[in-house]
mmCIF file of C-alpha atoms and ligand atoms in Angstrom:
data_model
loop_
_atom_site.group_PDB
_atom_site.id
_atom_site.type_symbol
_atom_site.label_atom_id
_atom_site.label_comp_id
_atom_site.label_asym_id
_atom_site.label_seq_id
_atom_site.Cartn_x
_atom_site.Cartn_y
_atom_site.Cartn_z
ATOM 1 C CA MET A 12 -50.475 178.832 -2.633
ATOM 2 C CA ASP A 13 -48.292 181.917 -4.309
ATOM 3 C CA TYR A 14 -48.353 180.528 -7.945
ATOM 4 C CA GLU A 15 -46.165 183.079 -9.361
ATOM 5 C CA GLY A 16 -43.790 183.115 -6.398
ATOM 6 C CA PHE A 17 -44.007 179.119 -7.215
ATOM 7 C CA PHE A 18 -42.886 179.435 -10.923
ATOM 8 C CA LYS A 19 -40.484 182.020 -10.392
ATOM 9 C CA THR A 20 -38.659 179.940 -8.091
ATOM 10 C CA ARG A 21 -38.494 176.861 -10.004
ATOM 11 C CA LEU A 22 -37.265 178.287 -13.420
ATOM 12 C CA GLY A 23 -34.375 179.849 -11.161
ATOM 13 C CA ALA A 24 -33.439 176.614 -10.186
ATOM 14 C CA LEU A 25 -33.032 175.663 -13.871
ATOM 15 C CA ARG A 26 -31.216 178.945 -14.586
ATOM 16 C CA ALA A 27 -28.500 177.995 -11.310
ATOM 17 C CA GLU A 28 -28.098 174.816 -13.072
ATOM 18 C CA GLY A 29 -27.561 176.524 -16.566
ATOM 19 C CA ARG A 30 -29.997 174.598 -18.394
ATOM 20 C CA TYR A 31 -32.620 177.192 -18.617
ATOM 21 C CA ARG A 32 -33.690 176.815 -22.197
ATOM 22 C CA VAL A 33 -33.345 179.874 -24.272
ATOM 23 C CA PHE A 34 -34.578 179.797 -28.047
ATOM 24 C CA ALA A 35 -32.827 181.024 -30.917
ATOM 25 C CA ASP A 36 -35.403 183.480 -33.019
ATOM 26 C CA LEU A 37 -34.813 182.777 -36.261
ATOM 27 C CA GLU A 38 -35.911 182.838 -40.006
ATOM 28 C CA ARG A 39 -35.200 180.805 -42.048
ATOM 29 C CA LYS A 40 -34.527 181.326 -45.806
ATOM 30 C CA ALA A 41 -36.090 179.312 -48.141
ATOM 31 C CA GLY A 42 -33.417 178.476 -50.955
ATOM 32 C CA SER A 43 -30.318 179.546 -48.534
ATOM 33 C CA PHE A 44 -30.563 176.389 -46.003
ATOM 34 C CA PRO A 45 -28.591 175.979 -43.557
ATOM 35 C CA GLN A 46 -27.858 179.721 -43.596
ATOM 36 C CA ALA A 47 -30.776 181.582 -41.290
ATOM 37 C CA LEU A 48 -31.328 185.070 -39.772
ATOM 38 C CA ASP A 49 -30.706 185.442 -36.106
ATOM 39 C CA HIS A 50 -33.354 187.991 -35.294
ATOM 40 C CA GLN A 51 -31.971 188.640 -31.640
ATOM 41 C CA SER A 52 -28.650 189.452 -33.230
ATOM 42 C CA GLY A 53 -29.811 190.648 -36.481
ATOM 43 C CA LYS A 54 -27.382 188.607 -38.027
ATOM 44 C CA ASP A 55 -27.127 185.871 -40.797
ATOM 45 C CA ILE A 56 -26.034 182.423 -39.028
ATOM 46 C CA THR A 57 -24.954 178.946 -40.284
ATOM 47 C CA VAL A 58 -27.779 176.110 -38.334
ATOM 48 C CA TRP A 59 -25.454 173.346 -37.408
ATOM 49 C CA CYS A 60 -28.305 171.484 -35.417
ATOM 50 C CA SER A 61 -31.400 171.011 -37.742
ATOM 51 C CA ASN A 62 -33.428 168.072 -37.845
ATOM 52 C CA ASP A 63 -34.513 169.154 -41.437
ATOM 53 C CA TYR A 64 -31.886 166.626 -42.114
ATOM 54 C CA ILE A 65 -31.421 166.821 -46.030
ATOM 55 C CA GLY A 66 -33.205 170.266 -46.426
ATOM 56 C CA MET A 67 -36.685 169.029 -47.653
ATOM 57 C CA GLY A 68 -38.410 171.567 -45.651
ATOM 58 C CA GLN A 69 -37.335 173.986 -48.380
ATOM 59 C CA HIS A 70 -37.286 172.034 -51.675
ATOM 60 C CA PRO A 71 -38.984 173.574 -54.215
ATOM 61 C CA ALA A 72 -41.153 170.492 -55.040
ATOM 62 C CA VAL A 73 -42.344 170.589 -51.468
ATOM 63 C CA ARG A 74 -43.142 174.056 -51.526
ATOM 64 C CA ALA A 75 -45.145 173.909 -54.864
ATOM 65 C CA ALA A 76 -47.028 171.200 -53.659
ATOM 66 C CA MET A 77 -47.848 172.932 -50.593
ATOM 67 C CA HIS A 78 -48.824 176.464 -52.612
ATOM 68 C CA GLU A 79 -50.918 174.225 -54.875
ATOM 69 C CA ALA A 80 -52.798 172.797 -52.317
ATOM 70 C CA ILE A 81 -53.529 175.821 -50.505
ATOM 71 C CA ASP A 82 -54.940 177.350 -53.160
ATOM 72 C CA ARG A 83 -56.799 174.261 -54.088
ATOM 73 C CA ALA A 84 -58.307 173.187 -50.763
ATOM 74 C CA GLY A 85 -57.711 176.238 -48.508
ATOM 75 C CA ALA A 86 -55.865 176.411 -45.296
ATOM 76 C CA GLY A 87 -57.155 173.878 -42.542
ATOM 77 C CA ALA A 88 -58.825 170.485 -43.006
ATOM 78 C CA GLY A 89 -62.335 171.746 -41.290
ATOM 79 C CA GLY A 90 -62.307 168.825 -38.587
ATOM 80 C CA THR A 91 -61.298 165.614 -36.884
ATOM 81 C CA ARG A 92 -60.313 162.780 -38.908
ATOM 82 C CA ASN A 93 -63.903 161.430 -38.393
ATOM 83 C CA ILE A 94 -65.876 164.199 -38.259
ATOM 84 C CA SER A 95 -65.564 166.188 -41.904
ATOM 85 C CA GLY A 96 -61.113 166.141 -41.753
ATOM 86 C CA THR A 97 -60.331 163.401 -44.012
ATOM 87 C CA THR A 98 -59.511 165.086 -47.206
ATOM 88 C CA HIS A 99 -58.046 162.985 -50.344
ATOM 89 C CA TYR A 100 -54.683 164.721 -49.458
ATOM 90 C CA HIS A 101 -54.949 162.693 -46.080
ATOM 91 C CA VAL A 102 -55.907 159.277 -48.094
ATOM 92 C CA GLN A 103 -53.546 159.590 -50.442
ATOM 93 C CA LEU A 104 -50.404 160.227 -47.861
ATOM 94 C CA GLU A 105 -51.511 157.304 -45.957
ATOM 95 C CA GLN A 106 -51.021 155.238 -49.085
ATOM 96 C CA GLU A 107 -47.781 156.658 -49.825
ATOM 97 C CA LEU A 108 -46.633 155.988 -46.481
ATOM 98 C CA ALA A 109 -47.835 152.509 -46.416
ATOM 99 C CA SER A 110 -45.871 152.044 -49.774
ATOM 100 C CA LEU A 111 -42.991 153.200 -48.776
ATOM 101 C CA HIS A 112 -42.342 151.006 -45.737
ATOM 102 C CA GLU A 113 -43.723 148.209 -47.219
ATOM 103 C CA LYS A 114 -46.965 147.425 -45.367
ATOM 104 C CA PRO A 115 -50.319 147.145 -45.984
ATOM 105 C CA ALA A 116 -51.615 150.358 -43.833
ATOM 106 C CA ALA A 117 -50.156 153.805 -42.390
ATOM 107 C CA LEU A 118 -52.178 156.280 -40.270
ATOM 108 C CA VAL A 119 -51.245 159.851 -39.624
ATOM 109 C CA PHE A 120 -50.998 161.881 -36.682
ATOM 110 C CA THR A 121 -50.263 165.413 -36.256
ATOM 111 C CA SER A 122 -46.903 164.524 -34.701
ATOM 112 C CA GLY A 123 -44.177 161.920 -34.792
ATOM 113 C CA TYR A 124 -44.658 162.682 -30.669
ATOM 114 C CA VAL A 125 -48.340 161.837 -30.778
ATOM 115 C CA ALA A 126 -47.991 158.901 -32.769
ATOM 116 C CA ASN A 127 -45.828 156.949 -30.311
ATOM 117 C CA GLU A 128 -48.024 158.390 -27.576
ATOM 118 C CA ALA A 129 -51.308 157.251 -28.927
ATOM 119 C CA ALA A 130 -50.283 154.220 -30.647
ATOM 120 C CA LEU A 131 -48.033 153.041 -27.252
ATOM 121 C CA ALA A 132 -51.077 153.800 -24.989
ATOM 122 C CA THR A 133 -53.795 152.437 -26.774
ATOM 123 C CA LEU A 134 -51.662 149.134 -27.723
ATOM 124 C CA ALA A 135 -50.340 148.528 -24.075
ATOM 125 C CA SER A 136 -53.804 149.594 -22.515
ATOM 126 C CA GLN A 137 -55.986 147.469 -24.592
ATOM 127 C CA MET A 138 -54.372 144.339 -24.811
ATOM 128 C CA PRO A 139 -55.454 142.289 -22.117
ATOM 129 C CA GLY A 140 -52.319 141.355 -19.877
ATOM 130 C CA CYS A 141 -49.857 143.463 -22.062
ATOM 131 C CA ILE A 142 -46.040 143.479 -21.381
ATOM 132 C CA VAL A 143 -44.265 146.072 -22.654
ATOM 133 C CA TYR A 144 -40.391 146.137 -23.354
ATOM 134 C CA SER A 145 -38.898 149.557 -23.622
ATOM 135 C CA ASP A 146 -35.022 149.830 -24.364
ATOM 136 C CA ALA A 147 -33.469 152.168 -21.651
ATOM 137 C CA LEU A 148 -32.722 155.551 -24.455
ATOM 138 C CA ASN A 149 -36.283 155.394 -25.775
ATOM 139 C CA HIS A 150 -37.726 158.800 -26.616
ATOM 140 C CA ALA A 151 -39.571 160.886 -24.104
ATOM 141 C CA SER A 152 -42.957 160.361 -26.353
ATOM 142 C CA MET A 153 -42.646 156.326 -26.324
ATOM 143 C CA ILE A 154 -41.949 156.564 -22.469
ATOM 144 C CA GLU A 155 -45.504 158.756 -21.797
ATOM 145 C CA GLY A 156 -47.090 156.345 -24.111
ATOM 146 C CA ILE A 157 -46.033 153.203 -22.533
ATOM 147 C CA ARG A 158 -46.864 154.996 -19.004
ATOM 148 C CA HIS A 159 -50.089 156.172 -20.097
ATOM 149 C CA GLY A 160 -50.812 152.402 -21.216
ATOM 150 C CA ARG A 161 -50.473 151.078 -17.432
ATOM 151 C CA ALA A 162 -49.102 147.770 -18.552
ATOM 152 C CA GLU A 163 -46.787 146.166 -16.853
ATOM 153 C CA LYS A 164 -43.162 147.555 -18.310
ATOM 154 C CA HIS A 165 -39.724 146.350 -18.479
ATOM 155 C CA ILE A 166 -36.901 148.484 -19.380
ATOM 156 C CA PHE A 167 -34.248 146.321 -21.445
ATOM 157 C CA LYS A 168 -30.565 147.906 -21.197
ATOM 158 C CA HIS A 169 -29.969 149.810 -24.281
ATOM 159 C CA ASN A 170 -29.730 148.077 -27.620
ATOM 160 C CA ASP A 171 -29.024 144.625 -25.647
ATOM 161 C CA THR A 172 -30.535 141.374 -27.394
ATOM 162 C CA ALA A 173 -29.361 139.373 -24.145
ATOM 163 C CA ASP A 174 -31.106 141.369 -21.775
ATOM 164 C CA LEU A 175 -34.199 141.709 -23.570
ATOM 165 C CA ALA A 176 -34.515 137.702 -24.338
ATOM 166 C CA ARG A 177 -33.350 137.299 -20.388
ATOM 167 C CA LEU A 178 -36.405 139.516 -19.283
ATOM 168 C CA LEU A 179 -39.050 137.742 -22.053
ATOM 169 C CA ALA A 180 -37.669 134.588 -20.993
ATOM 170 C CA GLN A 181 -38.958 135.166 -17.355
ATOM 171 C CA ALA A 182 -42.683 136.263 -18.873
ATOM 172 C CA ASP A 183 -45.718 133.898 -19.000
ATOM 173 C CA PRO A 184 -46.074 132.918 -22.549
ATOM 174 C CA ALA A 185 -49.451 133.457 -23.103
ATOM 175 C CA ARG A 186 -49.729 136.890 -22.337
ATOM 176 C CA PRO A 187 -49.142 139.537 -25.078
ATOM 177 C CA LYS A 188 -45.855 141.361 -25.272
ATOM 178 C CA LEU A 189 -44.560 144.579 -26.662
ATOM 179 C CA VAL A 190 -40.916 145.446 -27.737
ATOM 180 C CA VAL A 191 -40.262 148.943 -28.140
ATOM 181 C CA PHE A 192 -37.181 150.442 -29.555
ATOM 182 C CA GLU A 193 -35.505 153.025 -31.914
ATOM 183 C CA SER A 194 -33.571 152.455 -35.154
ATOM 184 C CA VAL A 195 -31.208 155.772 -34.731
ATOM 185 C CA TYR A 196 -30.907 156.956 -31.245
ATOM 186 C CA SER A 197 -30.758 160.712 -31.724
ATOM 187 C CA MET A 198 -28.444 161.876 -29.053
ATOM 188 C CA ASP A 199 -25.892 159.480 -29.427
ATOM 189 C CA GLY A 200 -26.092 158.565 -33.038
ATOM 190 C CA ASP A 201 -25.926 154.773 -32.167
ATOM 191 C CA ILE A 202 -28.131 152.327 -34.125
ATOM 192 C CA ALA A 203 -29.896 149.053 -33.065
ATOM 193 C CA PRO A 204 -29.461 145.632 -33.861
ATOM 194 C CA ILE A 205 -32.925 145.586 -35.395
ATOM 195 C CA GLY A 206 -33.052 141.898 -36.997
ATOM 196 C CA GLU A 207 -31.634 140.254 -33.828
ATOM 197 C CA LEU A 208 -34.278 142.303 -31.651
ATOM 198 C CA CYS A 209 -36.782 141.151 -33.708
ATOM 199 C CA ASP A 210 -35.981 137.423 -33.779
ATOM 200 C CA ILE A 211 -35.673 137.457 -30.076
ATOM 201 C CA ALA A 212 -39.020 139.463 -29.772
ATOM 202 C CA HIS A 213 -40.942 136.782 -32.255
ATOM 203 C CA ARG A 214 -38.799 133.693 -30.523
ATOM 204 C CA TYR A 215 -41.387 134.741 -27.332
ATOM 205 C CA GLY A 216 -44.628 135.717 -29.395
ATOM 206 C CA ALA A 217 -44.100 139.628 -28.782
ATOM 207 C CA MET A 218 -44.892 142.140 -31.663
ATOM 208 C CA THR A 219 -42.269 144.821 -32.407
ATOM 209 C CA TYR A 220 -42.528 148.567 -32.638
ATOM 210 C CA LEU A 221 -39.837 150.026 -34.252
ATOM 211 C CA ASP A 222 -39.394 154.228 -34.041
ATOM 212 C CA GLU A 223 -37.678 155.358 -37.225
ATOM 213 C CA VAL A 224 -37.913 158.955 -36.877
ATOM 214 C CA HIS A 225 -34.293 159.834 -37.302
ATOM 215 C CA ALA A 226 -33.927 157.475 -40.270
ATOM 216 C CA VAL A 227 -36.786 158.140 -42.571
ATOM 217 C CA GLY A 228 -35.705 159.856 -45.640
ATOM 218 C CA LEU A 229 -32.168 159.275 -44.573
ATOM 219 C CA TYR A 230 -31.518 155.002 -44.782
ATOM 220 C CA GLY A 231 -32.332 152.174 -47.050
ATOM 221 C CA ALA A 232 -32.130 152.407 -50.917
ATOM 222 C CA LYS A 233 -35.424 154.284 -51.333
ATOM 223 C CA GLY A 234 -35.300 156.322 -47.889
ATOM 224 C CA ALA A 235 -37.629 153.772 -45.648
ATOM 225 C CA GLY A 236 -35.257 153.607 -42.968
ATOM 226 C CA VAL A 237 -32.490 151.549 -41.251
ATOM 227 C CA ALA A 238 -34.883 148.682 -41.104
ATOM 228 C CA GLU A 239 -34.768 148.835 -45.026
ATOM 229 C CA ARG A 240 -31.000 149.622 -45.326
ATOM 230 C CA ASP A 241 -30.227 145.948 -43.327
ATOM 231 C CA GLY A 242 -33.417 143.863 -45.155
ATOM 232 C CA VAL A 243 -35.599 143.584 -42.166
ATOM 233 C CA VAL A 244 -38.943 145.479 -42.759
ATOM 234 C CA ASP A 245 -40.760 142.238 -42.389
ATOM 235 C CA LYS A 246 -39.566 141.465 -39.132
ATOM 236 C CA VAL A 247 -40.720 144.798 -37.969
ATOM 237 C CA ASP A 248 -44.306 144.435 -36.861
ATOM 238 C CA ILE A 249 -44.990 148.417 -36.446
ATOM 239 C CA ILE A 250 -42.590 151.257 -37.898
ATOM 240 C CA GLN A 251 -43.405 154.544 -36.400
ATOM 241 C CA GLY A 252 -41.641 157.781 -38.245
ATOM 242 C CA THR A 253 -42.277 161.643 -38.601
ATOM 243 C CA LEU A 254 -42.812 163.965 -41.436
ATOM 244 C CA ALA A 255 -40.701 166.974 -39.572
ATOM 245 C CA LYS A 256 -37.393 165.813 -39.774
ATOM 246 C CA GLY A 257 -36.045 163.909 -42.970
ATOM 247 C CA PHE A 258 -39.402 165.112 -45.045
ATOM 248 C CA GLY A 259 -39.327 168.784 -43.581
ATOM 249 C CA LEU A 260 -42.684 169.149 -42.713
ATOM 250 C CA ILE A 261 -44.476 168.260 -39.661
ATOM 251 C CA GLY A 262 -46.872 165.091 -38.657
ATOM 252 C CA GLY A 263 -46.066 161.657 -37.753
ATOM 253 C CA TYR A 264 -47.665 157.915 -38.398
ATOM 254 C CA VAL A 265 -47.482 154.132 -37.924
ATOM 255 C CA ALA A 266 -47.350 151.642 -40.878
ATOM 256 C CA GLY A 267 -48.297 147.996 -40.491
ATOM 257 C CA SER A 268 -50.902 145.555 -40.984
ATOM 258 C CA THR A 269 -54.677 146.435 -41.939
ATOM 259 C CA GLY A 270 -56.096 145.176 -38.772
ATOM 260 C CA MET A 271 -53.559 147.204 -36.293
ATOM 261 C CA VAL A 272 -53.761 150.012 -37.849
ATOM 262 C CA ASP A 273 -57.442 149.807 -37.851
ATOM 263 C CA PHE A 274 -57.515 148.979 -34.123
ATOM 264 C CA ILE A 275 -55.596 152.356 -33.710
ATOM 265 C CA ARG A 276 -57.814 154.376 -35.746
ATOM 266 C CA SER A 277 -60.736 153.248 -34.039
ATOM 267 C CA HIS A 278 -59.217 153.242 -29.982
ATOM 268 C CA ALA A 279 -56.574 156.006 -30.005
ATOM 269 C CA PRO A 280 -58.077 159.192 -28.308
ATOM 270 C CA GLY A 281 -55.030 160.872 -29.409
ATOM 271 C CA PHE A 282 -55.772 160.108 -33.055
ATOM 272 C CA ILE A 283 -59.772 160.461 -32.931
ATOM 273 C CA PHE A 284 -60.039 163.651 -30.663
ATOM 274 C CA THR A 285 -57.874 166.162 -32.576
ATOM 275 C CA SER A 286 -58.764 168.004 -35.844
ATOM 276 C CA SER A 287 -56.365 166.885 -38.608
ATOM 277 C CA LEU A 288 -53.281 168.302 -40.543
ATOM 278 C CA PRO A 289 -53.959 171.173 -42.840
ATOM 279 C CA PRO A 290 -54.443 169.344 -46.860
ATOM 280 C CA ALA A 291 -51.586 171.397 -47.677
ATOM 281 C CA ILE A 292 -49.041 169.379 -45.020
ATOM 282 C CA CYS A 293 -50.254 166.251 -46.386
ATOM 283 C CA ALA A 294 -49.826 167.390 -49.923
ATOM 284 C CA GLY A 295 -46.012 168.999 -49.183
ATOM 285 C CA ALA A 296 -45.617 165.394 -47.339
ATOM 286 C CA VAL A 297 -46.163 163.361 -50.588
ATOM 287 C CA ALA A 298 -44.242 165.171 -52.604
ATOM 288 C CA SER A 299 -41.303 165.287 -49.874
ATOM 289 C CA ILE A 300 -41.924 161.474 -49.781
ATOM 290 C CA ARG A 301 -41.552 160.975 -53.486
ATOM 291 C CA TYR A 302 -38.719 163.044 -54.042
ATOM 292 C CA VAL A 303 -36.742 161.458 -51.101
ATOM 293 C CA LYS A 304 -37.437 157.835 -52.650
ATOM 294 C CA SER A 305 -35.527 158.400 -55.385
ATOM 295 C CA ALA A 306 -33.189 160.802 -53.825
ATOM 296 C CA ARG A 307 -30.149 158.583 -53.382
ATOM 297 C CA ASP A 308 -27.458 161.086 -54.380
ATOM 298 C CA LEU A 309 -28.969 163.302 -51.522
ATOM 299 C CA ARG A 310 -28.385 160.432 -48.767
ATOM 300 C CA GLU A 311 -25.056 159.575 -50.193
ATOM 301 C CA ARG A 312 -23.977 163.064 -49.686
ATOM 302 C CA HIS A 313 -25.219 163.054 -46.278
ATOM 303 C CA GLN A 314 -23.381 160.166 -45.217
ATOM 304 C CA GLU A 315 -20.478 162.030 -47.105
ATOM 305 C CA ARG A 316 -20.877 164.881 -45.331
ATOM 306 C CA ALA A 317 -20.988 163.235 -41.754
ATOM 307 C CA ALA A 318 -17.772 161.098 -42.507
ATOM 308 C CA LEU A 319 -16.279 164.287 -43.278
ATOM 309 C CA LEU A 320 -17.194 166.285 -40.847
ATOM 310 C CA LYS A 321 -16.351 163.395 -38.060
ATOM 311 C CA ARG A 322 -12.457 163.080 -39.526
ATOM 312 C CA ARG A 323 -11.899 166.842 -39.292
ATOM 313 C CA LEU A 324 -13.127 167.210 -35.570
ATOM 314 C CA ARG A 325 -10.959 164.141 -35.062
ATOM 315 C CA GLU A 326 -7.796 165.797 -36.746
ATOM 316 C CA ALA A 327 -8.498 168.698 -35.203
ATOM 317 C CA ASN A 328 -8.405 166.886 -31.687
ATOM 318 C CA LEU A 329 -11.895 167.929 -30.320
ATOM 319 C CA PRO A 330 -13.933 165.196 -28.709
ATOM 320 C CA VAL A 331 -16.389 164.054 -31.029
ATOM 321 C CA MET A 332 -18.118 161.128 -29.441
ATOM 322 C CA PRO A 333 -18.573 157.573 -31.531
ATOM 323 C CA SER A 334 -21.674 157.430 -33.617
ATOM 324 C CA ALA A 335 -22.929 154.964 -36.624
ATOM 325 C CA SER A 336 -25.069 157.360 -38.018
ATOM 326 C CA HIS A 337 -25.495 161.121 -39.660
ATOM 327 C CA ILE A 338 -25.475 162.721 -35.917
ATOM 328 C CA VAL A 339 -22.208 164.040 -34.696
ATOM 329 C CA PRO A 340 -22.298 164.655 -31.049
ATOM 330 C CA VAL A 341 -19.378 166.457 -29.261
ATOM 331 C CA PHE A 342 -18.977 165.907 -25.688
ATOM 332 C CA VAL A 343 -18.624 168.765 -23.120
ATOM 333 C CA GLY A 344 -20.303 166.902 -20.073
ATOM 334 C CA ASN A 345 -21.031 170.017 -18.205
ATOM 335 C CA ALA A 346 -24.196 172.126 -18.642
ATOM 336 C CA GLN A 347 -22.559 175.729 -17.631
ATOM 337 C CA LEU A 348 -19.581 175.024 -19.985
ATOM 338 C CA CYS A 349 -22.317 173.935 -22.784
ATOM 339 C CA LYS A 350 -24.290 176.631 -22.697
ATOM 340 C CA GLU A 351 -21.367 179.355 -22.956
ATOM 341 C CA ALA A 352 -20.070 176.942 -25.827
ATOM 342 C CA SER A 353 -22.764 177.694 -27.803
ATOM 343 C CA ASP A 354 -23.124 181.253 -26.713
ATOM 344 C CA ALA A 355 -19.250 182.182 -27.837
ATOM 345 C CA LEU A 356 -19.946 180.082 -31.215
ATOM 346 C CA MET A 357 -22.939 182.174 -32.092
ATOM 347 C CA GLU A 358 -21.437 185.511 -30.839
ATOM 348 C CA ARG A 359 -18.065 184.796 -32.160
ATOM 349 C CA HIS A 360 -18.334 182.893 -35.156
ATOM 350 C CA SER A 361 -22.290 183.389 -36.450
ATOM 351 C CA ILE A 362 -22.736 179.499 -35.887
ATOM 352 C CA TYR A 363 -25.384 178.278 -34.181
ATOM 353 C CA VAL A 364 -25.698 174.896 -32.366
ATOM 354 C CA GLN A 365 -28.098 174.174 -29.226
ATOM 355 C CA PRO A 366 -26.466 173.013 -25.805
ATOM 356 C CA ILE A 367 -28.098 169.656 -25.173
ATOM 357 C CA ASN A 368 -28.362 169.526 -21.648
ATOM 358 C CA TYR A 369 -30.415 167.492 -18.931
ATOM 359 C CA PRO A 370 -33.008 165.700 -19.401
ATOM 360 C CA THR A 371 -32.345 165.371 -23.009
ATOM 361 C CA VAL A 372 -29.099 163.630 -22.032
ATOM 362 C CA PRO A 373 -27.932 162.389 -18.585
ATOM 363 C CA HIS A 374 -26.431 164.661 -15.973
ATOM 364 C CA GLY A 375 -22.830 164.663 -16.926
ATOM 365 C CA GLY A 376 -23.446 163.729 -20.653
ATOM 366 C CA GLU A 377 -24.024 167.429 -21.870
ATOM 367 C CA ARG A 378 -22.893 167.928 -25.503
ATOM 368 C CA LEU A 379 -23.213 170.035 -28.670
ATOM 369 C CA ARG A 380 -24.890 168.069 -31.297
ATOM 370 C CA LEU A 381 -24.102 168.767 -34.920
ATOM 371 C CA THR A 382 -26.209 167.275 -37.779
ATOM 372 C CA PRO A 383 -24.702 167.970 -41.414
ATOM 373 C CA THR A 384 -26.934 167.930 -44.014
ATOM 374 C CA PRO A 385 -25.731 167.611 -47.938
ATOM 375 C CA GLN A 386 -26.117 171.399 -48.182
ATOM 376 C CA HIS A 387 -23.577 171.902 -45.886
ATOM 377 C CA SER A 388 -20.348 173.001 -47.902
ATOM 378 C CA ASP A 389 -16.634 172.195 -47.469
ATOM 379 C CA ALA A 390 -16.147 175.780 -46.170
ATOM 380 C CA ASP A 391 -19.076 175.404 -43.728
ATOM 381 C CA ILE A 392 -17.497 172.197 -42.314
ATOM 382 C CA GLU A 393 -13.958 174.032 -42.123
ATOM 383 C CA LYS A 394 -15.399 177.445 -40.515
ATOM 384 C CA LEU A 395 -17.246 175.105 -37.736
ATOM 385 C CA VAL A 396 -14.072 173.606 -37.255
ATOM 386 C CA ALA A 397 -12.033 176.319 -36.352
ATOM 387 C CA ALA A 398 -14.545 178.072 -34.290
ATOM 388 C CA LEU A 399 -15.221 175.007 -32.257
ATOM 389 C CA THR A 400 -11.140 174.998 -31.676
ATOM 390 C CA ASP A 401 -11.436 178.595 -30.985
ATOM 391 C CA VAL A 402 -14.006 178.244 -28.289
ATOM 392 C CA TRP A 403 -12.263 175.166 -26.790
ATOM 393 C CA ALA A 404 -9.116 177.238 -26.416
ATOM 394 C CA ARG A 405 -11.007 180.159 -24.744
ATOM 395 C CA LEU A 406 -13.189 177.563 -22.168
ATOM 396 C CA PRO A 407 -12.024 175.049 -20.006
ATOM 397 C CA ILE A 408 -13.314 172.364 -21.909
ATOM 398 C CA ARG A 409 -12.083 168.522 -21.902
ATOM 399 C CA ARG A 410 -10.560 167.232 -25.334
ATOM 400 C CA VAL A 411 -11.308 163.573 -24.900
ATOM 401 C CA ALA A 412 -14.904 162.634 -24.698
HETATM 402 C C1 LIG B 92 -38.296 164.074 -32.541
HETATM 403 C C2 LIG B 92 -38.684 162.250 -32.225
HETATM 404 C C3 LIG B 92 -40.136 162.225 -32.075
HETATM 405 C C4 LIG B 92 -40.970 162.915 -32.046
HETATM 406 O O1 LIG B 92 -41.221 163.400 -33.629
HETATM 407 P P1 LIG B 92 -42.213 164.772 -33.599
HETATM 408 O O2 LIG B 92 -42.503 164.441 -35.164
HETATM 409 O O3 LIG B 92 -40.993 165.852 -33.853
HETATM 410 O O4 LIG B 92 -43.162 164.913 -32.960
HETATM 411 C C5 LIG B 92 -40.043 160.913 -32.021
HETATM 412 N N1 LIG B 92 -39.482 159.758 -31.443
HETATM 413 C C6 LIG B 92 -37.952 160.236 -31.444
HETATM 414 C C7 LIG B 92 -36.739 159.348 -30.995
HETATM 415 C C8 LIG B 92 -37.747 161.713 -31.776
HETATM 416 O O5 LIG B 92 -36.503 162.154 -31.624
#
């Protein structure tokens, strides 16, 4: 085998399709989000595709908590959770998360990806005869977890309650079942009918597992997510979330019953056999969650910014896709053009929006995914709309989604 030749050929194929990934080399500047320095051009740019949805990654309260924890406890946790790596910061964070989601218990993982992978693989593989029902547009981390669980799996049509009911009705009522879906889908920005999906699942004796990664911090009276906003927290058996998006740090978690959390804690390799998060991350996360719980103004401004951006894009006759959330996708429909549009925004306008191509979205569904934050000003929005108008005039991109 010519290993290097193999790598080169396969990477060449990605390039030819226009979906070879190039990372922007950024330096975020604490206190001036969404501005950042682009190291490649040496220019200050405006970031329009960050998942630091409400800017908590730079919040003074979060930074102060992290500085203090480093000075008190040092850098790393020093072990896996079982072997000396559970600090009081971890215990406090799990209590804070359980309280946020109004569940008896929570368990922290090194990322949201790991939380999904570890929790789903463990539940699907350990419950004898388990059948998993997975939404067609679920995130890669859930798909990987379900795959590793090796249980019987059925994919229901995206957000389709009737299709889920049809599939559940065909199964042996005695077998354990797990219905797995998200609240806010991050590429289209649509929102699941959480209460209805849970009612159907429970009618057939299934457990419900909800990924609220793109909603925690952002929806609900205290930022617990869409289940809180819709008043259906009780119907969700397992809530999964991240500390890396709305809360601005790193790490993931599940929240639910004491027994379920203890079971995953005791059986999931992705929880057991890895070192725990640094104490400063846990301290920063606790500070972030506490702040965000009462930050209704941030959540309102976040939604207001998203609504304004959508309206201004529509007025400028740009192909903004329908979205029920803070995520604002603009349709391109071609990988090469999507990359060219992104490059032109950066080079001509110092605006950074990463192109979203296959396999993150289907072929032909390529788009620019805009994430307005409370920190984007009216002037930022007007500059973006003008820049997109310029780029759309230069490139052969359709005006309708
Ligand atoms: C980003 C994402 C994750 C993974 O969360 P991380 O904390 O970034 O690892 C899980 N689920 C969905 C839907 C996501 O978009």
